[in-house]
mmCIF file of C-alpha atoms in Angstrom:
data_model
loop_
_atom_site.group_PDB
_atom_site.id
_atom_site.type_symbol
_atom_site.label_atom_id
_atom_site.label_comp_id
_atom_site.label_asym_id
_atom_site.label_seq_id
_atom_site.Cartn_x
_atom_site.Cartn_y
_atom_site.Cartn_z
ATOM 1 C CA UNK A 1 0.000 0.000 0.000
ATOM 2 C CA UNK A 2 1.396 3.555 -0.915
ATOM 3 C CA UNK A 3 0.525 5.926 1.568
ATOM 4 C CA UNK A 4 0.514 9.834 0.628
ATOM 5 C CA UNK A 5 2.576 12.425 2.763
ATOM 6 C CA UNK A 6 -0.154 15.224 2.265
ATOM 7 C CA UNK A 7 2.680 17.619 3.208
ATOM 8 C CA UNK A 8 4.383 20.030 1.189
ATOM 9 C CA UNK A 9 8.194 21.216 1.844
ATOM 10 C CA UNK A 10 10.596 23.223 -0.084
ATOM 11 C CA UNK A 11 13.277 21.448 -2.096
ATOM 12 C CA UNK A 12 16.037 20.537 -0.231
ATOM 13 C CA UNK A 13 19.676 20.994 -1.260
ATOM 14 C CA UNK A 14 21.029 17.763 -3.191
ATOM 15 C CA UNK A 15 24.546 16.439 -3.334
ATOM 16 C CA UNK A 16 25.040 13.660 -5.827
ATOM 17 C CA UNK A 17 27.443 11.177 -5.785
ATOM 18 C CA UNK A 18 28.558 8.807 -8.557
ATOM 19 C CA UNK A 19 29.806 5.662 -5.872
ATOM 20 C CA UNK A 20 29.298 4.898 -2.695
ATOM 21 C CA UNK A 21 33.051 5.438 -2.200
ATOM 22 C CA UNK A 22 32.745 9.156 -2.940
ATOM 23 C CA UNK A 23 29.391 9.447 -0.848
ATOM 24 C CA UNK A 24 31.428 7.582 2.276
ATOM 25 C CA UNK A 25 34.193 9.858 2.052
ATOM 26 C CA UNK A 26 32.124 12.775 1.869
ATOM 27 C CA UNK A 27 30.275 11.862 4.855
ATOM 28 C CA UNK A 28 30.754 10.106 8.430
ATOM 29 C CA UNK A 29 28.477 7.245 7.096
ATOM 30 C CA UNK A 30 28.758 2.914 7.093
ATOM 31 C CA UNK A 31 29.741 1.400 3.941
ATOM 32 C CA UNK A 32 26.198 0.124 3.721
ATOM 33 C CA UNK A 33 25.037 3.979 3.108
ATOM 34 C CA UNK A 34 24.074 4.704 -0.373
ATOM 35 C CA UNK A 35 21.932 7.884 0.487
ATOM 36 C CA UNK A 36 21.322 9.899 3.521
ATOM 37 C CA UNK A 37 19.268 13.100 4.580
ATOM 38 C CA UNK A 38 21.511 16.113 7.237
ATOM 39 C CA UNK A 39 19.559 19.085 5.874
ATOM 40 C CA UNK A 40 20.199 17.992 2.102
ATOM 41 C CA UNK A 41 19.711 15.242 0.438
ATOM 42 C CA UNK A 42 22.990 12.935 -0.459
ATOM 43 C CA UNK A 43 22.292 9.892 -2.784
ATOM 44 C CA UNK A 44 24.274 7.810 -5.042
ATOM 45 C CA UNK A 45 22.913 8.006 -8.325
ATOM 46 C CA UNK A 46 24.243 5.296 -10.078
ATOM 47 C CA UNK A 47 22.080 2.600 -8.610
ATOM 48 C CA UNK A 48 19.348 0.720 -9.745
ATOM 49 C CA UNK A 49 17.145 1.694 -6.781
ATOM 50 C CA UNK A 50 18.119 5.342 -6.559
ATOM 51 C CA UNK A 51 14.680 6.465 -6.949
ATOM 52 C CA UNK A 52 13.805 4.287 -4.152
ATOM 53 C CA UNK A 53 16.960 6.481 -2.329
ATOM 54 C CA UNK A 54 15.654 9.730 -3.143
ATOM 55 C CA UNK A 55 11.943 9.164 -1.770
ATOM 56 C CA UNK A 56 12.525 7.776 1.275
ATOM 57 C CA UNK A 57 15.650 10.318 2.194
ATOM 58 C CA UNK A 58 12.712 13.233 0.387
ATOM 59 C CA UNK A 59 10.677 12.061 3.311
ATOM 60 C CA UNK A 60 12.744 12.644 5.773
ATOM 61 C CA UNK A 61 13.254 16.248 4.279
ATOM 62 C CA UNK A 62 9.581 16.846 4.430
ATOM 63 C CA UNK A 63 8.484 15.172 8.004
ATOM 64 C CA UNK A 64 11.659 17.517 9.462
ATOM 65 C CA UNK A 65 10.179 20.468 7.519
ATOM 66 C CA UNK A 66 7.016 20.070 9.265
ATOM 67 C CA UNK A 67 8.961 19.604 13.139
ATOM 68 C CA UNK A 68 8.398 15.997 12.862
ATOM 69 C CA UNK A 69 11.704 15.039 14.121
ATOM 70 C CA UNK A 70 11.379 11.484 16.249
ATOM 71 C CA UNK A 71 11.716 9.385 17.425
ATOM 72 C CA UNK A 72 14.278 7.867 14.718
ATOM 73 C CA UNK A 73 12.687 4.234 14.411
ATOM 74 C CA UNK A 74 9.151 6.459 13.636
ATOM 75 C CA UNK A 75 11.098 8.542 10.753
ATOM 76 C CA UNK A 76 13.017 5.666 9.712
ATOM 77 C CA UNK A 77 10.110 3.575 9.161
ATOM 78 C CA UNK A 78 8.000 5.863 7.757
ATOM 79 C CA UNK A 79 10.430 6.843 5.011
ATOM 80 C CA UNK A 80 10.579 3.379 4.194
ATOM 81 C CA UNK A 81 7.209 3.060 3.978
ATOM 82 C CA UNK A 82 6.274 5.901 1.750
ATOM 83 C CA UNK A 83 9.475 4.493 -0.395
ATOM 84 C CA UNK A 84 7.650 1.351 -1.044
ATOM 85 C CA UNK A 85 10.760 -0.687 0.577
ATOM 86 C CA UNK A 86 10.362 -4.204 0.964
ATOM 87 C CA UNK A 87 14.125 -5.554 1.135
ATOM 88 C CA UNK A 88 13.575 -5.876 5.013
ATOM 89 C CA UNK A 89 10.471 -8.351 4.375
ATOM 90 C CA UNK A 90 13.058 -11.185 4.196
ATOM 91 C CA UNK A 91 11.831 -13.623 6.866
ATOM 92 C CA UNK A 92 15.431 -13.921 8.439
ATOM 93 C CA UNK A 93 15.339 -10.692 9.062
ATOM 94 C CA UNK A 94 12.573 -10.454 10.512
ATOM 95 C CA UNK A 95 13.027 -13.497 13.026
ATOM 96 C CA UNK A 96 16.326 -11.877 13.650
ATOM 97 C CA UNK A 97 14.468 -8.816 15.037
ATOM 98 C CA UNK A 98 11.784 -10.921 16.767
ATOM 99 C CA UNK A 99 14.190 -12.738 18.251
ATOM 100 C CA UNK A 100 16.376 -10.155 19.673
ATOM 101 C CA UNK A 101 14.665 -6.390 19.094
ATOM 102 C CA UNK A 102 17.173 -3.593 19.458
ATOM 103 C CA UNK A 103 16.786 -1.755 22.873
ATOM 104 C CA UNK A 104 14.082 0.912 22.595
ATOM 105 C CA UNK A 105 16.140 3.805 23.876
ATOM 106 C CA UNK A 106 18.484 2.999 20.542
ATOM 107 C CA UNK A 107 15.490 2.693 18.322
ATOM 108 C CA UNK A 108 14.507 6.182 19.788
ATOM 109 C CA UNK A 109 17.443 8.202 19.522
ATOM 110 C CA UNK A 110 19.945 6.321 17.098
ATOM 111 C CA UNK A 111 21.249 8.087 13.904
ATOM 112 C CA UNK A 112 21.278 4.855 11.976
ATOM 113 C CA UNK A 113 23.479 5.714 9.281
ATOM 114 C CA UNK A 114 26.255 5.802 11.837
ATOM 115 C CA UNK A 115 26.007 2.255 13.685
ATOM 116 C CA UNK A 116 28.048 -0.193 12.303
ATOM 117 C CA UNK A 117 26.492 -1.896 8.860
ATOM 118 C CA UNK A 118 24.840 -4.936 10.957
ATOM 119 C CA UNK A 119 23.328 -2.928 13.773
ATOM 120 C CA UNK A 120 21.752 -0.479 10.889
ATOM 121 C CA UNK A 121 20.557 -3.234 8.645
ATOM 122 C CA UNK A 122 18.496 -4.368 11.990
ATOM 123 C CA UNK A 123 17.845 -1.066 13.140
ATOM 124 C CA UNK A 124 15.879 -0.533 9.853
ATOM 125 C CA UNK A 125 14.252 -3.956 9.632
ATOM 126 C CA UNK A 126 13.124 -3.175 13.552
ATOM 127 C CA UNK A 127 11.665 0.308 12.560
ATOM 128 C CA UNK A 128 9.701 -0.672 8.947
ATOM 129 C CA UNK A 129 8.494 -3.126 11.421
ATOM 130 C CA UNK A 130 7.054 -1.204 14.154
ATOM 131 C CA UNK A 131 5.249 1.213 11.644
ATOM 132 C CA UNK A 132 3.893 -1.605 9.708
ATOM 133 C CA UNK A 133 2.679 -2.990 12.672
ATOM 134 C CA UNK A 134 0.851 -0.139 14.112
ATOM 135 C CA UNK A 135 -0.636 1.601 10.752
ATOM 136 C CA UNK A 136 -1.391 -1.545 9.409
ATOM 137 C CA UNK A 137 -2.542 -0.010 6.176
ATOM 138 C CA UNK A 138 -4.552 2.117 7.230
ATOM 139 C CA UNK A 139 -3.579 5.908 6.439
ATOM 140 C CA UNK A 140 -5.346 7.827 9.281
ATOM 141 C CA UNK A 141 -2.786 5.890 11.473
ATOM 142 C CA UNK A 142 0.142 6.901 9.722
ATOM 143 C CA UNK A 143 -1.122 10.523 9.948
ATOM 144 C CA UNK A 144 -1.789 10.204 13.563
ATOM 145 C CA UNK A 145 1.704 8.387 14.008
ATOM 146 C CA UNK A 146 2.988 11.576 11.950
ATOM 147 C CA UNK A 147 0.992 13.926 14.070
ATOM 148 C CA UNK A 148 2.751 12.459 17.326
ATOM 149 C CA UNK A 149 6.194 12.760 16.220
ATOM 150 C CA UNK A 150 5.334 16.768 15.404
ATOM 151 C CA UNK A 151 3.647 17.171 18.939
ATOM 152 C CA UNK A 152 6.378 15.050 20.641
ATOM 153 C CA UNK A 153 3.172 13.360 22.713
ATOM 154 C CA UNK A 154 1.331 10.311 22.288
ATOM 155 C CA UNK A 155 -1.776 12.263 22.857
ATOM 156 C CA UNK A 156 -1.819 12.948 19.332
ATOM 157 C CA UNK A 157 -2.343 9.160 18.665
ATOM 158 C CA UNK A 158 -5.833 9.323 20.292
ATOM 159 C CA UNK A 159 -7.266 6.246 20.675
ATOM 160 C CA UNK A 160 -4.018 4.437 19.587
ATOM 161 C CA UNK A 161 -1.047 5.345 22.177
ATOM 162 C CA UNK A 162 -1.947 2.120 24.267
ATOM 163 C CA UNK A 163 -1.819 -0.032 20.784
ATOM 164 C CA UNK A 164 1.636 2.281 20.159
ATOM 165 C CA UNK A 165 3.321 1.436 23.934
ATOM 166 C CA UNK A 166 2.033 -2.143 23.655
ATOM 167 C CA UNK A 167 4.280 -1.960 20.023
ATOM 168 C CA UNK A 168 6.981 -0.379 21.971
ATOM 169 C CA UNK A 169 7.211 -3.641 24.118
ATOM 170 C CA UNK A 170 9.440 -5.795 23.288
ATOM 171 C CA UNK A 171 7.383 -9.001 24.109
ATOM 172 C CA UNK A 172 4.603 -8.255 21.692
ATOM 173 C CA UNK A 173 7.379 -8.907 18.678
ATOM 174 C CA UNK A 174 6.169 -12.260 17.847
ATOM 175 C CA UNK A 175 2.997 -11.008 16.954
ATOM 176 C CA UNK A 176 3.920 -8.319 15.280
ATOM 177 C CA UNK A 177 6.364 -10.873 13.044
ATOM 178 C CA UNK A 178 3.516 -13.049 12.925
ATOM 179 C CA UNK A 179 1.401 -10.437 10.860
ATOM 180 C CA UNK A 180 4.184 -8.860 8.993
ATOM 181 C CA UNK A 181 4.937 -12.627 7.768
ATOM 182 C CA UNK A 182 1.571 -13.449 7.078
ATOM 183 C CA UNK A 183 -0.782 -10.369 6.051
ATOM 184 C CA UNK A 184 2.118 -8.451 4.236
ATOM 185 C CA UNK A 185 3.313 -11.420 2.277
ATOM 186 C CA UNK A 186 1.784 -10.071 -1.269
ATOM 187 C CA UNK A 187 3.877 -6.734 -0.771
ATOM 188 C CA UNK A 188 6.912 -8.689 -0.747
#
């Protein structure tokens, strides 16, 4: 399912870079990095999913333009979602993250793009997760999720911040797996 932003942000500043080489030396990034958002947008160009690149890092340009600023798993997930990513569907991956979730304070305040490649790859998997599993495809959730991250209070979630801090648990992970296995399967 696509959802829609609704926002509206000026461009932002774009650096392109031919290789990830010339994007890693530019940059205090992993070697896993092929495009990241600081206030512009850096992307390699050269790569078959750089469209893919440019919308989710466009997101993050856009939910920052508005004061949405965190927490990180909630922006990380979200630009992955409006990006249409599905790479972190892969079923290890997402027993790996059942199996042992990151630490919440880390999923809260973490600048991915600056763990080491491994912890990043999960960190990602562990945040498309969390935002699958609470909007569930429905878009009035993802606003509301947006909406919370620009108020900085789960008040904004209404009726959803107790379905949001049961997320936040780390023992309701098997069911979240469980329905990102099962119902998401045809986005894969």
């Amino acid at each position: 399912m696509f959802y829609q932003l609704e926002l509206k942000a000026e461009r932002p500043d774009v650096f392109a870079y031919l290789d990830t080489d010339l994007l890693t030396a530019a940059a205090c990034t992993n070697r896993g990095v092929v495009a990241f958002y600081d206030g512009a947008l850096h992307v390699v160009t050269t790569r078959a999913d750089t469209r893919t690149s440019v919308v989710h890092e466009y997101t993050h340009h856009v939910l920052m333009s508005h004061g949405m600023l965190g927490p990180a798993w909630a922006q990380e997930g979200i630009a992955m979602v409006i990006a249409q990513e599905a790479w972190w569907l892969a079923p290890a991956r997402l027993e790996q993250v059942r199996d042992a979730p990151l630490p919440l304070q880390l999923m809260e305040q973490a600048v991915p793009y600056t763990l080491r490649t491994d912890d990043a790859l999960m960190f990602y998997v562990q945040a498309a997760s969390m935002v699958r599993c609470f909007v569930r495809g429905d878009g009035a959730r993802m606003r509301r999720l947006m909406d919370a991250m620009g108020t900085g209070e789960e008040a904004a979630l209404g009726g959803s911040s107790d379905e949001l801090a049961q997320l936040l648990e780390p023992s309701t992970w098997k069911s979240c797996i469980d329905y990102l296995t099962q119902d998401m399967a045809p986005l894969r």
